[in-house]
């Protein structure tokens, strides 16, 4: 019995010891350590919980009490501790419980210690007013005096974070998949970099301002939120995403390949950036004045791509794009022949006022979901294949007022496209790359559909296209208009001027009509076909109808004007008395124009003033003041005019006001054209303002354009490439306010004024005391 009692006593003691240990251990974990909200240079934001009714909590830093709260209604409190940078601190919480019986505080219970290293910046920044009141501090700002700031993941939850100029942010190793800095940022001249090559940081800017910051390779920036302004930043090899709305991304530059993606973005503006590629998915965004390879609009409505310089690429619109404007872009392939200038798909889009050169295809459009688009007033030149190519089902599109020159195959090529309108365009010398000069399909406009697979209103083929009011010239080995097979049905060809081509019209389709056109100086004006499927049912004239005037000013609508027609007009109705014969390719007569037009007492007579335009010297990249040309009609019939600019330097001159096209000038009527000169390279430049019209003996009427591109030199006040007495006189006249200060491009001292410094400089040059 005694021995058993000893064992029982031992068991009891062991149990008591274990229970004591358990109680002690539970006391260690009964209080939670303080939560670190933010740790940075000079500030540590903390939250101390479990301090509600009947509890008192004390916060200790490195053994010293720095805060105390009790009986808190919200159960916890926030504390912002001002500390030193680059230092390690230990924080813990000591908790007491109120004993109502003794009316005293029982305890203490201590939490584990939370170590904080202020060498690193991490956590969540609260700079909103509500939180500033909770933490009882001013907003957190990062100063360049603390450089560098080593970050391990920062979220700016509310308010914004101001980062002072010249600050350096270094991102350290982080958990995979997390961002490194996120929130509304206000930063200027800040460099974002990384700790080592193993880190690929990401900054997510949610509004705010980033200006003149540097993002080197592998430091990624993404933009979200609303209303941010991002300007003058430098990126290296980036894929930059812009989400949200109303952001302004401007004047940023890129080293190597940097892609900008607008993803589910709206109301954003991307302006004056130099990047590799811009892609748009969203609505009402503006992409303007950028220099890049290409702009791709993936989807969205009412976007605008305007004034961009696209090098070796172009603008691409996908099939889900609607109501987008592509305007005033320059797409010049500077090294060899590029691809498409514009790839046009979707609905209700407008491609207007663009300059496209040296592409394989200027504007390419395809797909049965492509309709209701407008292509107008573009200058499309020197494309190796087609100026405009429309194929595989587009319908009800309008192509108008374009100047299309020197396309290798065709100015416009349509395959399986229906109910499109080609009106008021100028086609200059297209079809020069045709391999077989005896095949006359190439040239100004070609319609084809080799299979008839494409339906319009349940009818197969290229049907019901309209070709009207165009001026087509200079296809010396090709055809002005070619309608090539039986699948091309119901083509309307009227009110065109077709001249100086190898063949004017080649009509092999069916159900077409050709009337009220001018054919002159073509090697052969027209060609038809003898088989029913090859066009025997085409009509080469309209029924005789009294009109205000036909294309020559005569009183009846009927057939066409053929410059080699020799028939008489005995009744003076300005309709020939005998038909004009149409032949096939083998020389067989297959059709007739029964009502050929023959000019009589009604005629249009064009006159211009001045007969040439001199723009003088203009600084590279700037435009001259507009020079006007008065176009008048001195004839007795209405005058129709189509102005275009041709020649080797045509791209550096532009018609900026054109009330003449698409209108008819009555007898003694006039219109005023305005032309500007914008030089791209130095030297003297020449081009021709070509006025095609229905004046039978003065079309075209050519006006020579002269100008010079110049880089201003100090002292050359009148930009004439030399410094002489004229510059000195201008400077003196400006000083005494007797000469309009039209240009400061030759200002010597770059002080934006002409003064005695400029005069002395010029005199020294004239006296050989200074070199130009």
XYZ file of C-alpha atoms in Angstrom:
772
model
C 0.000 0.000 0.000
C 2.733 2.414 0.832
C 4.579 1.836 -2.408
C 1.338 2.363 -4.347
C 0.739 5.661 -2.535
C 4.152 6.893 -3.616
C 3.389 6.134 -7.272
C 0.026 7.887 -7.036
C 1.681 10.956 -5.537
C 4.249 10.943 -8.367
C 1.533 10.753 -11.020
C -0.306 13.679 -9.479
C 2.819 15.787 -9.447
C 3.585 15.015 -13.066
C 0.069 15.998 -14.052
C 0.335 19.237 -12.109
C 3.626 20.044 -13.815
C 2.205 19.360 -17.261
C -0.822 21.462 -16.543
C 1.427 24.282 -15.348
C 3.412 24.086 -18.570
C 0.234 24.070 -20.581
C -1.057 27.108 -18.722
C 2.233 28.935 -19.233
C 2.275 28.073 -22.941
C -1.330 29.164 -23.349
C -0.430 32.473 -21.725
C 2.239 32.992 -24.415
C -0.262 32.602 -27.251
C -3.271 34.224 -25.547
C -2.265 37.659 -26.880
C -1.706 38.333 -30.580
C 1.405 40.152 -31.688
C 0.843 43.569 -33.302
C -0.029 43.477 -37.000
C 2.357 45.426 -39.212
C 0.344 47.397 -41.750
C 3.253 49.276 -43.283
C 6.969 49.352 -42.737
C 9.051 52.067 -44.349
C 11.813 54.540 -43.867
C 10.874 56.471 -40.724
C 7.401 55.025 -40.153
C 5.901 51.740 -38.991
C 2.086 51.531 -38.999
C 0.688 48.925 -36.586
C -2.647 47.509 -35.489
C -3.175 46.174 -31.958
C -6.288 44.036 -31.576
C -8.208 42.332 -28.713
C -8.385 45.480 -26.640
C -12.115 45.809 -26.105
C -14.149 46.165 -22.955
C -12.301 44.979 -19.873
C -8.923 44.859 -21.645
C -5.894 47.100 -21.508
C -3.190 46.780 -24.171
C 0.291 48.203 -24.049
C 2.560 48.367 -27.103
C 6.293 47.915 -26.544
C 9.156 48.598 -28.942
C 12.449 46.950 -27.945
C 11.217 46.708 -24.346
C 10.009 50.310 -24.043
C 6.324 51.104 -23.797
C 5.254 53.461 -26.609
C 1.443 53.297 -26.423
C -1.401 52.171 -24.155
C -5.182 51.890 -24.672
C -8.046 50.310 -22.718
C -11.751 49.547 -23.007
C -11.911 50.366 -26.711
C -15.333 50.276 -28.304
C -13.918 48.938 -31.588
C -11.831 46.343 -29.848
C -8.443 47.514 -31.143
C -6.376 50.545 -32.066
C -3.930 51.795 -34.688
C -0.547 53.293 -33.976
C 2.004 54.921 -36.289
C 5.500 54.739 -34.863
C 8.200 57.179 -35.961
C 11.463 55.258 -36.200
C 14.885 55.384 -37.797
C 15.654 53.974 -41.216
C 17.682 50.830 -41.861
C 17.069 49.537 -38.323
C 15.526 46.374 -36.889
C 12.882 46.701 -34.173
C 10.965 44.243 -32.029
C 7.308 44.981 -31.204
C 5.098 43.121 -28.726
C 1.785 43.582 -26.950
C 1.245 43.272 -23.194
C -2.382 42.720 -22.213
C -4.215 43.151 -18.866
C -7.733 42.013 -17.930
C -9.881 44.037 -15.536
C -10.935 42.183 -12.367
C -14.220 43.656 -11.157
C -13.984 41.916 -7.772
C -10.620 43.423 -6.923
C -11.146 46.502 -9.078
C -7.683 46.019 -10.528
C -5.952 44.865 -13.721
C -4.870 41.235 -13.771
C -1.969 40.094 -15.900
C 0.178 40.708 -17.658
C -0.026 38.434 -20.706
C 2.603 39.018 -23.377
C 2.515 38.354 -27.116
C 5.365 37.019 -29.132
C 7.707 39.656 -30.543
C 7.179 40.932 -34.079
C 10.458 41.829 -35.765
C 10.406 44.738 -38.243
C 13.318 45.719 -40.457
C 13.003 49.293 -41.739
C 15.723 48.653 -44.299
C 12.874 47.282 -46.479
C 9.670 49.019 -47.443
C 6.622 46.759 -47.417
C 2.940 46.530 -46.581
C -0.069 48.766 -47.177
C 0.002 52.555 -47.321
C -3.089 54.395 -46.079
C -3.002 58.067 -47.023
C -6.745 58.742 -47.036
C -8.146 61.228 -44.526
C -10.026 58.627 -42.506
C -6.934 56.522 -42.072
C -4.684 59.500 -41.365
C -6.998 60.301 -38.449
C -6.821 56.696 -37.206
C -3.034 56.622 -37.406
C -2.590 60.221 -36.237
C 0.078 61.047 -38.834
C 0.679 62.976 -42.024
C 0.609 61.238 -45.442
C 3.527 58.956 -46.209
C 5.903 60.373 -48.823
C 9.078 58.819 -50.198
C 12.018 61.172 -50.297
C 15.164 60.964 -52.388
C 17.077 61.524 -49.148
C 16.300 57.908 -48.269
C 17.728 56.458 -51.501
C 17.429 53.771 -52.413
C 14.064 52.493 -51.220
C 14.185 48.694 -51.144
C 10.630 47.438 -51.686
C 9.146 44.038 -50.967
C 5.566 44.715 -52.036
C 3.560 47.900 -51.472
C -0.147 48.609 -51.854
C -1.405 52.192 -51.743
C -4.868 51.341 -50.505
C -6.342 54.842 -50.254
C -5.106 58.321 -51.000
C -1.965 58.566 -53.104
C 1.746 58.104 -52.611
C 4.030 61.013 -53.474
C 7.523 60.000 -54.555
C 9.982 62.897 -54.699
C 12.152 63.591 -57.765
C 15.450 61.717 -58.066
C 14.177 58.899 -55.848
C 15.349 55.373 -56.662
C 13.045 52.413 -56.049
C 14.686 48.979 -55.892
C 12.403 45.947 -55.925
C 13.631 42.957 -53.943
C 12.736 39.256 -54.023
C 9.019 38.706 -53.638
C 6.433 35.956 -53.599
C 5.712 34.745 -57.112
C 2.611 36.200 -58.708
C 2.302 39.303 -56.522
C 2.786 42.867 -57.667
C 5.552 44.991 -56.169
C 3.942 48.433 -56.052
C 0.259 49.115 -56.582
C -1.926 52.150 -56.137
C -2.309 55.802 -56.965
C 1.180 57.202 -57.434
C 2.516 60.727 -57.916
C 6.113 60.422 -59.037
C 8.486 62.554 -61.090
C 12.004 61.691 -62.228
C 11.922 58.418 -60.312
C 13.953 55.380 -61.361
C 12.419 51.961 -60.813
C 14.882 49.091 -60.848
C 15.383 45.603 -59.387
C 17.608 43.911 -56.839
C 18.933 41.202 -59.123
C 18.197 39.307 -62.324
C 15.960 36.829 -60.513
C 13.353 39.505 -59.799
C 10.804 40.602 -62.445
C 8.928 43.417 -60.689
C 5.543 44.879 -61.603
C 4.255 48.358 -60.822
C 0.481 48.813 -61.070
C -0.414 52.495 -61.199
C -4.046 53.204 -60.330
C -4.361 56.766 -61.498
C -2.152 59.564 -60.252
C 0.842 60.922 -62.160
C 4.050 59.374 -63.421
C 6.308 61.910 -65.118
C 9.848 61.526 -66.494
C 10.345 58.211 -64.715
C 12.604 55.397 -65.889
C 11.428 51.792 -66.190
C 14.347 49.611 -67.303
C 13.987 46.173 -68.801
C 12.108 43.631 -66.658
C 10.444 46.293 -64.477
C 6.896 46.132 -65.759
C 4.331 48.931 -65.546
C 0.587 48.364 -65.749
C -2.044 51.108 -65.564
C -5.551 50.755 -64.167
C -8.164 52.794 -62.380
C -9.250 56.185 -63.657
C -7.823 59.529 -64.682
C -4.075 58.900 -64.518
C -1.472 61.063 -66.283
C 1.693 59.350 -67.520
C 4.124 61.593 -69.400
C 7.768 61.667 -70.433
C 8.623 58.240 -69.050
C 11.208 55.917 -70.565
C 10.608 52.208 -71.051
C 12.919 49.425 -72.131
C 11.470 46.289 -73.726
C 8.043 46.513 -72.100
C 4.566 45.084 -72.528
C 2.570 47.871 -70.913
C -1.126 47.380 -70.172
C -3.582 50.269 -69.819
C -6.942 49.417 -68.270
C -9.705 51.542 -66.827
C -10.786 54.897 -68.178
C -9.776 58.471 -68.915
C -6.011 57.953 -68.678
C -3.591 60.257 -70.526
C -0.413 58.514 -71.713
C 1.755 61.045 -73.568
C 5.295 61.890 -74.654
C 6.694 58.597 -73.436
C 9.603 56.921 -75.211
C 10.939 53.416 -75.538
C 14.250 51.698 -75.921
C 14.044 48.441 -77.886
C 10.610 46.863 -78.317
C 7.848 48.308 -76.148
C 4.193 47.400 -76.730
C 1.279 49.399 -75.326
C -2.016 47.521 -74.864
C -5.321 49.208 -74.046
C -7.406 46.388 -72.592
C -11.053 47.062 -71.714
C -10.100 50.726 -71.674
C -12.393 53.645 -72.429
C -11.869 57.353 -72.867
C -8.080 57.027 -72.745
C -5.674 59.145 -74.816
C -2.314 57.849 -76.047
C -0.534 60.890 -77.490
C 2.942 61.717 -78.876
C 4.673 58.538 -77.732
C 7.562 56.750 -79.422
C 6.924 53.027 -78.946
C 6.989 49.902 -81.067
C 3.314 48.901 -81.204
C -0.047 50.038 -79.822
C -3.039 47.727 -79.467
C -6.565 48.819 -78.561
C -9.411 46.875 -77.015
C -12.177 49.144 -75.756
C -14.182 52.185 -76.786
C -13.811 55.941 -77.233
C -10.017 55.854 -76.958
C -7.787 58.291 -78.870
C -4.465 57.151 -80.323
C -2.815 60.219 -81.859
C 0.511 61.721 -82.896
C 2.542 58.649 -81.958
C 5.574 57.243 -83.747
C 5.411 53.468 -83.874
C 5.393 50.500 -86.200
C 1.676 49.744 -86.075
C -1.642 50.333 -84.332
C -3.986 47.368 -83.943
C -7.615 47.948 -82.939
C -8.713 44.538 -81.706
C -12.300 45.375 -80.769
C -14.418 48.266 -79.599
C -16.496 51.215 -80.741
C -15.777 54.858 -81.562
C -12.011 54.756 -81.192
C -9.810 57.297 -82.988
C -6.403 56.642 -84.552
C -5.168 60.020 -85.743
C -1.994 61.803 -86.791
C 0.355 58.890 -86.106
C 3.579 58.186 -87.992
C 3.690 54.454 -88.631
C 7.031 53.080 -89.767
C 7.007 49.865 -91.779
C 3.623 48.885 -90.328
C 0.110 50.290 -90.402
C -3.320 50.434 -88.789
C -5.177 47.150 -88.386
C -8.889 46.969 -87.605
C -10.357 43.603 -86.664
C -13.841 42.353 -87.502
C -15.325 43.411 -84.142
C -14.405 47.091 -84.621
C -17.181 49.630 -85.219
C -17.379 53.390 -85.831
C -13.630 53.921 -85.535
C -11.879 56.862 -87.211
C -8.489 56.371 -88.909
C -7.411 59.871 -89.902
C -4.329 61.901 -90.879
C -1.827 59.117 -90.272
C 1.385 58.765 -92.263
C 2.304 55.208 -93.233
C 5.537 55.232 -95.183
C 7.730 52.168 -95.443
C 11.229 53.658 -95.252
C 13.119 50.424 -95.842
C 11.788 48.373 -98.727
C 8.155 47.480 -99.338
C 5.991 46.957 -96.259
C 2.709 45.100 -95.822
C -0.721 46.718 -95.537
C -1.028 50.379 -94.698
C -4.531 49.852 -93.308
C -6.314 46.550 -92.752
C -9.966 47.495 -92.659
C -12.611 45.205 -91.206
C -15.718 45.773 -89.126
C -18.609 48.178 -89.637
C -19.155 51.910 -89.864
C -15.448 52.788 -89.746
C -13.862 55.742 -91.556
C -10.376 55.854 -93.101
C -9.736 59.488 -94.023
C -6.918 61.906 -94.943
C -4.065 59.427 -94.539
C -0.796 59.311 -96.499
C 0.211 55.748 -97.433
C 3.340 54.989 -99.460
C 5.565 52.090 -100.436
C 3.340 49.274 -99.178
C 2.397 46.069 -100.879
C -1.256 47.120 -100.377
C -2.292 50.576 -99.243
C -5.692 49.677 -97.750
C -6.780 46.038 -97.463
C -10.353 45.087 -96.589
C -11.883 41.639 -96.366
C -14.736 39.574 -94.991
C -18.505 39.447 -95.301
C -18.784 41.221 -91.928
C -17.105 44.296 -93.388
C -19.680 46.843 -94.513
C -20.759 50.451 -94.189
C -17.186 51.758 -94.063
C -15.917 54.954 -95.701
C -12.475 55.316 -97.320
C -11.993 58.923 -98.339
C -9.456 61.587 -99.200
C -6.404 59.376 -98.708
C -3.168 59.695 -100.685
C -2.038 56.173 -101.578
C 1.140 56.019 -103.621
C 3.775 53.603 -104.901
C 2.272 50.373 -103.561
C 3.844 47.318 -105.177
C 0.495 45.533 -105.676
C -2.731 47.428 -104.958
C -3.656 50.865 -103.704
C -6.896 49.462 -102.251
C -7.779 45.754 -102.189
C -11.299 44.645 -101.197
C -12.061 40.934 -101.257
C -14.029 37.997 -99.881
C -17.390 39.646 -99.277
C -17.265 43.311 -98.138
C -20.341 45.270 -99.199
C -21.943 48.717 -99.092
C -18.670 50.540 -98.507
C -17.885 53.986 -99.964
C -14.502 54.784 -101.542
C -14.329 58.454 -102.434
C -11.989 61.400 -103.073
C -8.797 59.335 -102.836
C -5.645 59.929 -104.858
C -4.146 56.558 -105.842
C -0.910 56.664 -107.826
C 1.595 54.207 -109.299
C 0.207 50.998 -107.812
C 2.010 48.022 -109.297
C -1.118 46.066 -110.276
C -4.300 48.078 -109.664
C -5.379 51.244 -107.992
C -8.444 49.418 -106.624
C -8.923 45.645 -106.840
C -12.260 44.115 -105.818
C -12.875 40.374 -105.589
C -16.239 39.071 -104.413
C -17.390 42.485 -103.187
C -20.830 43.999 -103.846
C -22.818 47.240 -103.708
C -19.723 49.321 -103.100
C -19.354 52.873 -104.399
C -16.107 54.065 -106.008
C -16.699 57.775 -106.592
C -14.729 61.003 -107.091
C -11.296 59.377 -106.924
C -8.162 60.171 -108.943
C -6.145 57.246 -110.361
C -2.683 58.204 -111.559
C -0.491 55.831 -113.602
C -1.436 52.545 -111.929
C -0.620 49.082 -113.286
C 3.026 49.602 -114.156
C 4.193 46.259 -112.713
C 2.010 44.110 -114.923
C 4.131 41.185 -116.075
C 2.172 40.667 -119.299
C 1.543 43.970 -121.019
C -0.945 42.266 -123.357
C -3.198 41.277 -120.450
C -5.118 44.424 -119.672
C -6.652 43.533 -116.318
C -4.317 45.739 -114.311
C -4.591 49.507 -114.154
C -7.001 51.849 -112.389
C -9.906 49.680 -111.158
C -10.423 45.932 -111.482
C -13.550 43.986 -110.491
C -13.451 40.216 -110.382
C -14.996 37.146 -108.776
C -13.562 33.937 -110.122
C -15.939 31.625 -108.216
C -19.125 33.508 -107.373
C -18.970 32.264 -103.784
C -19.910 35.559 -102.187
C -23.569 36.450 -101.790
C -25.296 39.802 -101.690
C -29.099 39.777 -101.305
C -29.015 36.026 -102.095
C -27.207 36.607 -105.374
C -23.658 35.347 -105.955
C -20.790 37.333 -107.370
C -19.481 40.905 -107.378
C -22.721 42.716 -108.070
C -24.210 46.197 -108.170
C -20.954 48.105 -107.702
C -20.939 51.751 -108.791
C -17.905 53.438 -110.413
C -18.673 57.122 -110.969
C -17.155 60.619 -111.132
C -13.580 59.288 -111.135
C -10.572 60.545 -113.090
C -8.448 57.671 -114.337
C -5.300 58.281 -116.347
C -1.817 57.109 -117.160
C -2.118 53.304 -117.090
C -0.016 53.033 -120.233
C 0.162 49.216 -120.080
C -3.161 48.635 -118.338
C -6.864 49.437 -118.228
C -8.741 52.307 -116.661
C -11.636 50.083 -115.528
C -11.668 46.279 -115.922
C -14.774 44.171 -115.122
C -13.420 40.729 -115.820
C -15.968 37.890 -115.755
C -19.586 36.784 -115.653
C -19.724 36.831 -111.855
C -19.390 40.628 -111.966
C -22.992 41.687 -112.465
C -24.784 44.996 -112.756
C -21.751 47.267 -112.607
C -22.630 50.931 -113.161
C -19.883 53.004 -114.816
C -20.816 56.638 -115.376
C -19.528 60.214 -115.225
C -15.853 59.193 -115.269
C -12.987 60.777 -117.225
C -10.764 57.984 -118.570
C -7.688 59.088 -120.480
C -4.141 58.183 -121.501
C -4.500 54.446 -120.750
C -3.743 51.466 -122.945
C -7.421 50.499 -122.642
C -10.188 52.667 -121.252
C -12.788 50.081 -120.185
C -12.746 46.292 -120.429
C -16.287 45.063 -119.710
C -16.673 41.268 -119.592
C -19.197 41.083 -116.772
C -22.942 40.964 -117.311
C -25.770 43.414 -116.868
C -23.498 46.433 -116.655
C -24.049 49.945 -117.958
C -21.506 52.459 -119.279
C -22.723 56.003 -119.933
C -21.884 59.695 -119.600
C -18.130 59.050 -119.445
C -15.293 60.865 -121.224
C -12.829 58.664 -123.128
C -9.824 60.448 -124.605
C -6.265 59.669 -125.618
C -6.556 55.971 -124.745
C -4.877 53.559 -127.162
C -8.234 51.733 -127.238
C -11.214 53.265 -125.523
C -13.356 50.198 -124.807
C -13.561 46.438 -125.136
C -16.558 44.140 -124.779
C -17.300 40.420 -125.074
C -19.436 38.403 -127.460
C -20.895 35.665 -125.224
C -23.954 35.996 -122.953
C -21.911 35.017 -119.916
C -19.175 37.377 -121.029
C -21.140 40.595 -121.217
C -23.269 40.746 -124.370
C -26.141 42.073 -122.230
C -24.186 45.120 -121.107
C -25.457 48.567 -122.136
C -23.047 51.183 -123.465
C -25.426 54.108 -123.176
C -28.302 55.400 -121.088
C -31.692 55.971 -122.666
C -32.019 59.434 -124.130
C -33.264 61.724 -121.341
C -33.370 65.518 -121.187
C -31.213 66.753 -118.313
C -29.805 70.024 -117.098
C -26.519 68.949 -118.672
C -24.552 65.808 -119.415
C -20.842 65.404 -118.658
C -19.960 67.715 -121.578
C -22.687 70.240 -120.849
C -25.077 68.981 -123.539
C -28.860 68.846 -123.000
C -29.365 65.058 -123.104
C -28.185 62.076 -121.109
C -27.241 59.342 -123.533
C -23.972 57.568 -124.249
C -20.326 58.484 -123.752
C -17.865 60.928 -125.257
C -15.346 59.066 -127.452
C -12.522 61.289 -128.620
C -12.096 59.264 -131.834
C -15.778 59.396 -132.787
C -16.204 60.877 -136.265
C -19.953 60.738 -136.696
C -22.071 63.774 -137.545
C -24.703 65.609 -135.475
C -27.118 66.883 -138.102
C -29.836 67.952 -135.634
C -27.355 69.698 -133.255
C -28.698 67.896 -130.191
C -25.093 67.071 -129.200
C -25.804 63.353 -129.681
C -24.078 61.636 -132.608
C -26.251 60.408 -135.451
C -24.449 57.073 -135.817
C -23.434 54.512 -133.179
C -19.931 54.042 -131.781
C -18.762 50.431 -132.178
C -17.295 48.351 -129.319
C -14.943 45.483 -130.190
C -13.790 42.387 -128.307
C -10.161 41.389 -127.759
C -10.020 39.718 -131.178
C -11.271 42.790 -133.034
C -14.836 41.577 -133.527
C -17.654 44.105 -133.225
C -19.745 43.015 -130.220
C -21.663 46.083 -128.994
C -22.546 49.703 -129.755
C -22.992 52.998 -127.988
C -26.156 54.091 -129.755
C -26.109 57.643 -128.386
C -22.483 58.850 -128.428
C -21.964 62.356 -127.061
C -20.727 64.954 -129.502
C -19.786 68.398 -128.156
C -21.504 71.381 -129.714
C -22.368 74.844 -128.477
C -22.204 73.780 -124.823
C -18.735 73.438 -123.405
C -16.773 73.952 -120.187
C -13.646 76.123 -120.272
C -11.318 76.016 -117.260
C -9.133 78.953 -116.198
C -6.792 79.277 -113.188
C -4.923 81.996 -111.318
C -2.016 81.814 -110.602
C -0.470 79.477 -113.145
C 2.254 78.393 -110.678
C 2.758 78.519 -106.902
C 5.994 79.262 -105.049
C 6.089 78.534 -101.329
C 9.645 79.686 -100.605
C 11.743 78.071 -97.885
C 9.946 76.224 -95.108
C 11.504 74.623 -92.039
C 11.508 70.826 -92.012
C 8.471 69.389 -90.263
C 6.485 72.634 -90.478
C 3.831 73.659 -92.985
C 3.763 76.794 -95.065
C 0.885 79.208 -95.034
C -1.779 78.067 -97.508
C -1.435 79.294 -101.090
C -4.722 79.635 -102.942
C -5.552 78.846 -106.562
C -8.662 80.335 -108.124
C -10.395 77.926 -110.521
C -12.931 79.545 -112.874
C -15.289 78.435 -115.599
C -15.226 80.658 -118.670
C -17.358 78.288 -120.726
C -21.057 77.992 -121.393
C -21.596 74.616 -119.683
C -20.969 73.477 -116.133
C -17.356 72.652 -115.223
C -16.467 69.611 -113.106
C -12.952 69.532 -111.638
C -10.899 66.927 -109.817
C -7.693 68.377 -108.317
C -4.782 66.123 -107.343
C -1.075 66.560 -106.665
C 1.375 64.485 -108.666
C 5.111 64.300 -109.145
C 8.193 63.029 -107.325
C 7.681 65.301 -104.295
C 3.882 65.114 -104.259
C 3.798 63.774 -100.693
C 5.262 67.059 -99.394
C 2.438 69.171 -100.828
C -1.208 68.820 -99.841
C -4.600 70.242 -100.779
C -6.089 71.424 -97.491
C -9.265 73.076 -98.817
C -11.124 71.681 -101.812
C -14.632 72.990 -102.506
C -14.165 72.137 -106.206
C -14.368 68.322 -106.106
C -17.823 66.840 -106.372
C -19.436 70.089 -107.475
C -20.254 71.692 -110.811
C -19.153 75.248 -111.510
C -21.734 77.117 -113.505
C -20.712 79.452 -116.301
C -18.625 82.290 -114.782
C -18.520 80.377 -111.496
C -15.359 79.732 -109.473
C -13.925 77.886 -106.487
C -10.800 78.433 -104.411
C -8.301 75.644 -103.719
C -5.777 75.929 -100.872
C -2.433 74.100 -100.981
C 0.325 73.858 -98.343
C 3.936 72.716 -98.473
C 5.344 70.561 -95.646
C 8.931 69.546 -96.428
C 10.321 66.318 -95.046
C 13.892 66.659 -96.316
C 16.100 69.598 -97.263
C 16.394 70.988 -100.762
C 14.255 72.327 -103.563
C 11.006 70.451 -104.153
C 8.615 70.392 -107.091
C 5.214 68.865 -107.732
C 2.224 69.448 -109.977
C -1.297 70.446 -109.055
C -3.204 68.498 -111.719
C -6.695 69.748 -112.546
C -8.626 67.079 -114.438
C -11.925 68.343 -115.782
C -14.552 68.024 -118.476
C -12.831 70.777 -120.458
C -12.098 68.821 -123.621
C -8.979 70.690 -124.728
C -7.395 71.673 -121.386
C -7.626 68.560 -119.280
C -5.459 68.087 -117.447
C -4.414 71.645 -116.657
C -1.171 71.543 -114.660
C 0.016 74.105 -112.107
C 3.644 73.781 -111.010
C 4.358 73.891 -107.267
C 7.779 74.944 -105.932
C 9.164 74.964 -102.409
C 12.306 74.373 -100.415
C 12.955 72.414 -97.236
C 15.453 74.044 -94.903
C 17.000 73.571 -91.475
C 17.325 77.137 -90.110
C 20.844 78.495 -89.520
C 21.620 81.323 -87.085
C 21.323 84.660 -88.865
C 19.296 83.351 -91.817
C 16.161 85.272 -90.942
C 14.444 84.961 -94.299
C 15.320 81.258 -94.716
C 16.952 81.597 -98.129
C 19.936 79.337 -97.276
C 22.347 82.296 -97.015
C 23.220 85.135 -94.672
C 23.359 88.489 -96.423
C 22.361 92.120 -96.172
C 18.685 91.195 -96.459
C 18.875 89.397 -93.096
C 20.552 92.402 -91.467
C 17.871 94.726 -92.800
C 15.125 92.403 -91.521
C 16.734 92.359 -88.067
C 16.959 96.165 -87.950
C 13.379 96.551 -89.162
C 12.139 94.129 -86.523
C 13.997 96.086 -83.836
C 12.242 99.315 -84.818
C 8.915 97.520 -85.299
C 8.771 98.173 -89.024
C 8.968 94.553 -90.126
C 6.528 91.857 -89.073
C 8.320 89.296 -86.940
C 7.034 86.385 -88.975
C 9.823 83.956 -88.157
C 12.334 83.501 -85.383
C 13.843 80.397 -86.930
C 17.098 82.205 -87.627
C 17.362 83.718 -84.137
C 21.068 83.645 -83.217
C 20.889 83.644 -79.445
C 17.739 81.523 -79.067
C 16.154 84.175 -76.866
C 12.960 84.273 -78.950
C 13.552 87.807 -80.163
C 15.475 89.638 -82.833
C 17.881 92.207 -81.389
C 21.328 93.747 -81.846
C 23.021 90.405 -81.125
C 21.494 89.047 -84.319
C 22.448 92.170 -86.288
C 26.083 91.990 -85.151
C 26.280 88.305 -85.981
C 25.034 88.903 -89.532
C 27.409 91.831 -90.073
C 30.333 89.711 -88.875
C 29.412 87.000 -91.360
C 29.168 89.557 -94.160
C 32.585 90.975 -93.209
C 34.136 87.477 -93.156
C 34.810 87.854 -89.454
C 32.702 84.793 -88.703
C 31.891 81.643 -90.624
C 28.284 80.758 -91.317
